[in-house]
XYZ file of C-alpha atoms in Angstrom:
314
model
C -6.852 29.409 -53.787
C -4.418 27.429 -56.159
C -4.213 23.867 -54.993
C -0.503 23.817 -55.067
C -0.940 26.751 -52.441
C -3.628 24.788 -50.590
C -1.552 21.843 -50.162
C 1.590 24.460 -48.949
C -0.922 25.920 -46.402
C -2.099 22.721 -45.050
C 1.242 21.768 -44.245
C 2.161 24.872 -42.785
C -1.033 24.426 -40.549
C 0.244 20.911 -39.767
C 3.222 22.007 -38.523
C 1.966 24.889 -36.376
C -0.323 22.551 -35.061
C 2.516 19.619 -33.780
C 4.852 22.737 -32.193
C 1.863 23.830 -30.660
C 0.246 20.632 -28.971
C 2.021 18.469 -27.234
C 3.058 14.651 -28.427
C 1.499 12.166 -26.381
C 2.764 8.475 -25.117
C 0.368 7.141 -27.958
C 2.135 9.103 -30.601
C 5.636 8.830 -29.008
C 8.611 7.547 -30.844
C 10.395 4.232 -29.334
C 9.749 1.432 -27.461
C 8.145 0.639 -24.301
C 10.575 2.097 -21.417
C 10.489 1.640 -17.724
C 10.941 4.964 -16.047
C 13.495 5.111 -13.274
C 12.848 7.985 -11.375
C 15.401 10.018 -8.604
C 14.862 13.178 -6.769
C 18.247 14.750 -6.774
C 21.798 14.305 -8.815
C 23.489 12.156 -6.495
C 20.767 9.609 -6.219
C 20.974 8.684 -10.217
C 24.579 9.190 -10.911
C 25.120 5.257 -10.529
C 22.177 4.477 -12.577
C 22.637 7.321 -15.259
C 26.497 6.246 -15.391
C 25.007 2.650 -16.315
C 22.571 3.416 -19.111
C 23.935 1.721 -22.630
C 23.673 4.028 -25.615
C 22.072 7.226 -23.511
C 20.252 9.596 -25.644
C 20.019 12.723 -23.542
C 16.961 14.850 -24.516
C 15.709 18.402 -22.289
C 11.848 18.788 -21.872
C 10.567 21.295 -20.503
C 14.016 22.111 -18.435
C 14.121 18.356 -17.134
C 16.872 15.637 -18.560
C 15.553 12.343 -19.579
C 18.341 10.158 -20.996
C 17.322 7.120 -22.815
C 19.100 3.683 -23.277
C 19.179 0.352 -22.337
C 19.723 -0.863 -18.190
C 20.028 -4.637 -17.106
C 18.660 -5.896 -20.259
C 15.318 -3.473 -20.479
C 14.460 -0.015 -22.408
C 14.384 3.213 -19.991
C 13.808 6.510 -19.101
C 15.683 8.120 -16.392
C 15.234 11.467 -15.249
C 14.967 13.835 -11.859
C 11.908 14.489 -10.391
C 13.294 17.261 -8.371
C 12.834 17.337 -4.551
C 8.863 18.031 -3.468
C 5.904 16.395 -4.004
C 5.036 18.998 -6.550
C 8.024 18.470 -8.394
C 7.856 14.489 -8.767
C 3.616 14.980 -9.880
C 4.914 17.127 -12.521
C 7.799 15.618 -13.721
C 6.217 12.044 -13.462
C 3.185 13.258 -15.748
C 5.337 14.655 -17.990
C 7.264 11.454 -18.736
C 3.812 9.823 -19.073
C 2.863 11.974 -21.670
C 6.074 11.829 -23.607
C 7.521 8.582 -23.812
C 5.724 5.267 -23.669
C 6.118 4.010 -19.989
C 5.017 0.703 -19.119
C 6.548 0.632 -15.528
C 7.663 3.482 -12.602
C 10.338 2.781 -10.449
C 11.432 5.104 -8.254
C 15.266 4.856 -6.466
C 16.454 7.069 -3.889
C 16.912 7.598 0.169
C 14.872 8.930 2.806
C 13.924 8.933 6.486
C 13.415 5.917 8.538
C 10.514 6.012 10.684
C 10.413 2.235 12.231
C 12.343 2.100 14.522
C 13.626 -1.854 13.889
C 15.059 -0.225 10.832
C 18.631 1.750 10.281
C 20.693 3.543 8.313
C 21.532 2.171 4.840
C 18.190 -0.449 5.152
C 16.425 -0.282 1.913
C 12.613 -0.137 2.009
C 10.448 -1.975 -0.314
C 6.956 -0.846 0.903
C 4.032 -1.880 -0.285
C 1.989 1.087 -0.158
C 2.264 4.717 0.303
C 0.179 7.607 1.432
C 0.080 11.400 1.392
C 0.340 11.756 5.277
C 0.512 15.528 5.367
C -2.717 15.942 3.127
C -4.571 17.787 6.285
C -7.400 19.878 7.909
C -5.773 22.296 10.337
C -8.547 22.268 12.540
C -10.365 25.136 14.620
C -8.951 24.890 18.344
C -11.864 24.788 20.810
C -11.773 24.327 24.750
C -12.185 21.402 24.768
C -9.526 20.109 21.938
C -10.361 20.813 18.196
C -13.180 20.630 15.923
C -13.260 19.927 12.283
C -15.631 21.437 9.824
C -18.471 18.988 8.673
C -17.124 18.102 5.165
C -14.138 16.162 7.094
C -13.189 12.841 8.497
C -11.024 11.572 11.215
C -9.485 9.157 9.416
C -6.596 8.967 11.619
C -5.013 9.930 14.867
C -4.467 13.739 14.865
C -1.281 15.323 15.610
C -2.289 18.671 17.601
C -4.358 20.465 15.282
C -3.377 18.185 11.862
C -5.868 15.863 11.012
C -4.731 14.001 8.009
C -7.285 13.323 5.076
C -7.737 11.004 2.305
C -6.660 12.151 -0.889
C -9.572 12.429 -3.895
C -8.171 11.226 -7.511
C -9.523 10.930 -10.833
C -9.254 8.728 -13.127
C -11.201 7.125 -16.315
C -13.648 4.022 -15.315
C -13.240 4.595 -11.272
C -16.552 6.254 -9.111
C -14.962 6.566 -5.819
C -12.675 9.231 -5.738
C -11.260 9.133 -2.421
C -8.318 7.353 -1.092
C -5.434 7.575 1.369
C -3.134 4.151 0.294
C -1.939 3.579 -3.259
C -0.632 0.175 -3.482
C 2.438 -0.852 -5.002
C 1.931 -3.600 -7.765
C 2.122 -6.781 -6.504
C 3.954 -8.347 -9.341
C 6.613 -5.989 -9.431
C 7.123 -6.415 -5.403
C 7.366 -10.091 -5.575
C 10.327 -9.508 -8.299
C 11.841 -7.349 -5.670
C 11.600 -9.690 -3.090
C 13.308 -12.295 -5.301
C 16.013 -10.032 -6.171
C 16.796 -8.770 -2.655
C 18.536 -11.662 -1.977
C 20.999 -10.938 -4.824
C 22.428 -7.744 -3.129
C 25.248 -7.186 -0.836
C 24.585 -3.612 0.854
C 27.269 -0.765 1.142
C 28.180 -0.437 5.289
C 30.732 2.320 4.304
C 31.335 5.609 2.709
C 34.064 6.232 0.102
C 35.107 8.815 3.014
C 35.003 5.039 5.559
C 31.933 6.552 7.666
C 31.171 2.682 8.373
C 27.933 1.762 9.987
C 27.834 -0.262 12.974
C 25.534 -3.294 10.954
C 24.761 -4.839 8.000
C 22.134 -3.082 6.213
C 19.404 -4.978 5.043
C 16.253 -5.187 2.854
C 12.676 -4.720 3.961
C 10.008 -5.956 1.851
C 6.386 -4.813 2.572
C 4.652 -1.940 4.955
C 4.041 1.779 4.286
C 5.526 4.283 3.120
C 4.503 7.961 3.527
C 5.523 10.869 1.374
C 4.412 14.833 2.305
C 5.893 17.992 1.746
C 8.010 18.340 4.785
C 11.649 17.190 5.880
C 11.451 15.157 9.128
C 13.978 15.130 11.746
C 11.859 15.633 14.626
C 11.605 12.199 17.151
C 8.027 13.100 18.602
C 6.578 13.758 14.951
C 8.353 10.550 13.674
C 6.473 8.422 16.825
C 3.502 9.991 15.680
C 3.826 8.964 11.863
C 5.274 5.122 13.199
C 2.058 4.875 15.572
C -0.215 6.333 13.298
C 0.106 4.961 9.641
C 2.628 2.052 10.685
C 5.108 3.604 8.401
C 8.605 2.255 7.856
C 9.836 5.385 6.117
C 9.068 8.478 5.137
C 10.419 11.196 2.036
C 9.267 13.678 -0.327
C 8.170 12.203 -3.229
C 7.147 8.697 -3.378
C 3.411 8.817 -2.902
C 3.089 11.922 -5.477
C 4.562 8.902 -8.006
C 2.238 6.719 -6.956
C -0.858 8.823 -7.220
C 0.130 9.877 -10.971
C 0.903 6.082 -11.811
C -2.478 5.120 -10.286
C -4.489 7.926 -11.832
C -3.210 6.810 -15.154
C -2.440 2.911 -14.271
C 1.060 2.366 -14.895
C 2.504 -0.413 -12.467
C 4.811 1.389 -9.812
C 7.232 0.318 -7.136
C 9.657 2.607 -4.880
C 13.314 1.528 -3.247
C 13.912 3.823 -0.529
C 17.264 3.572 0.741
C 17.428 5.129 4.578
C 19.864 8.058 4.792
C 18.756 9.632 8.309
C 16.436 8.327 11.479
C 13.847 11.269 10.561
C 14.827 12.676 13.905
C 15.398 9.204 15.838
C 19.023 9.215 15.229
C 21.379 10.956 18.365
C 23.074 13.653 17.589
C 22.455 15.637 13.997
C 20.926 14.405 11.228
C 22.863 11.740 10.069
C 21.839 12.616 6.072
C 24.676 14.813 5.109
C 27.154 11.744 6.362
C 25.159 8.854 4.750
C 23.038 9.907 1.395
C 25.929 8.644 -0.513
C 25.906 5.069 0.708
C 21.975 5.193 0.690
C 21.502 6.181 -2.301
C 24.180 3.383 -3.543
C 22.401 1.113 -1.867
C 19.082 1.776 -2.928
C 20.540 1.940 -7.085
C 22.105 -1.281 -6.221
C 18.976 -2.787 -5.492
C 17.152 -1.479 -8.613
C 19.371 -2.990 -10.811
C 18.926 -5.904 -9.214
C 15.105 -5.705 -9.771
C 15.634 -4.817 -13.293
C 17.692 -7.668 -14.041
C 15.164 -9.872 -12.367
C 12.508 -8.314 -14.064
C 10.820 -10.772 -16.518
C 11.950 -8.723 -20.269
C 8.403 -8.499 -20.917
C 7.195 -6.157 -17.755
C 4.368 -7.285 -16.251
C 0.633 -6.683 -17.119
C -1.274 -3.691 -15.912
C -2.097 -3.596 -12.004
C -5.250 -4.832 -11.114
C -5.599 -1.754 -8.644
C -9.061 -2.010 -6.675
């Protein structure tokens, strides 16, 4: 072969080769960029609206828009509703855009009782609750097979189990809480204090209180929507949960397996079941969701410029 055509097939190979494997967050264009992270349109459409100089870009059938919020480079995008979804969508953002942070804004179900509609939850860890054995049903209760633990109280049949994850440099596999980092929740404490929360809709559905802030506790995430009052006694008794949703501890296990410092603002939308009457969600998302954006940007504009180092996660 000519070496003018071996060069011309070299680059040809080159370029088969980028379309064909993906870019990574090492080989990414841009800076640094905290990813803010919502399950469904109306839980970004503050935050999107916000963004200086978006750059809207489709992966993969997912939006990420690109810009400047409170002073810092980000990401925003959906993860879709599902704990599925928000592993996948999370991973991919990892792998295509240099993240140094997760933050994750949106509503969900209040489980603690002290706690109502329009509170925002700041937990400080979260766990897969509905990772479970179904177990055999004897006479005298129910019997799980050998490989299993009773980790926690069961619920009938459900025994919940710890969660194993992978990741480079760690030997023991197994866990049920992923922590929060603890820099990025003290920054959320500070700003808390900064926010006045919504009590009314645009339509003036006005709550009966003030909402407020609630730094610290668990948070449990699963692939279920709760609005049942004996299940959400169970999940208050059991894991001590202030709240519960759909996708917050998926985030949390992708930014642990690949240790990027995370933090979720859960905004309460609906009593999980506690509330009389119907589910209170189709009334209140709005305001929750406001609530809960408010709050972020609050954070972000708190948030030291720099980020904070990587989590020292045990």
């Amino acid at each position: 072969m000519k070496p003018g055509s071996c060069r011309v097939a070299l680059a040809v190979l080159a370029l088969l080769f980028a379309w064909i494997v993906p870019a990574t967050a090492q080989d990414a264009p841009g800076p640094a960029r905290i990813a803010v992270v919502s399950a469904f349109e109306p839980e970004w459409t503050a935050l999107k609206a916000a963004v200086e100089e978006p750059r809207s870009e489709e992966i993969n059938g997912v939006e990420f828009v690109s810009g400047r919020l409170d002073g810092h480079d980000v990401v925003l995008f959906l993860s879709g509703v599902s704990m599925v979804n928000a592993a996948m969508t999370t991973q991919l953002a990892l792998d295509r855009f240099q993240i140094s942070t997760i933050v994750v804004s949106g509503i969900a179900g209040g489980v603690d009782p002290r706690l109502s509609i329009g509170d925002v939850v700041i937990a400080s860890q979260w766990g897969e609750y509905l990772e479970s054995v179904f177990a055999r049903e004897t006479d005298g209760g129910y019997r799980l097979p050998s490989y299993a633990r009773k980790s926690f109280a069961n619920y009938g049949m459900m025994f919940p189990q710890p969660v194993s994850i992978r990741r480079a440099g760690d030997t023991s596999g197994d866990r049920f809480w992923l922590p929060v980092d603890p820099k990025l929740l003290a920054v959320a404490a500070q700003a808390a204090g900064a926010v006045k929360l919504a009590r009314c809709t645009p339509e003036q559905a006005c709550l009966d209180h003030a909402p407020q802030v609630v730094v610290g506790g668990n948070g449990v995430s699963g692939m279920a929507f709760v609005d049942n009052a004996e299940f959400r006694r169970y999940v208050a008794d059991t894991f001590q949960a202030r709240v519960l949703d759909m996708e917050s501890a998926a985030v949390a296990h992708v930014a642990y397996a690949n240790r990027v410092p995370f933090i979720a603002f859960r905004s309460l939308s609906d009593l999980a079941g506690g509330g009389e009457g119907a589910n209170e969600m189709a009334t209140f998302f709005g305001l929750a969701a406001g609530n809960s954006s408010a709050l972020v940007r609050a954070f972000l504009t708190a948030l030291p410029v720099a980020g904070v180092a990587e989590p020292k996660i045990p």
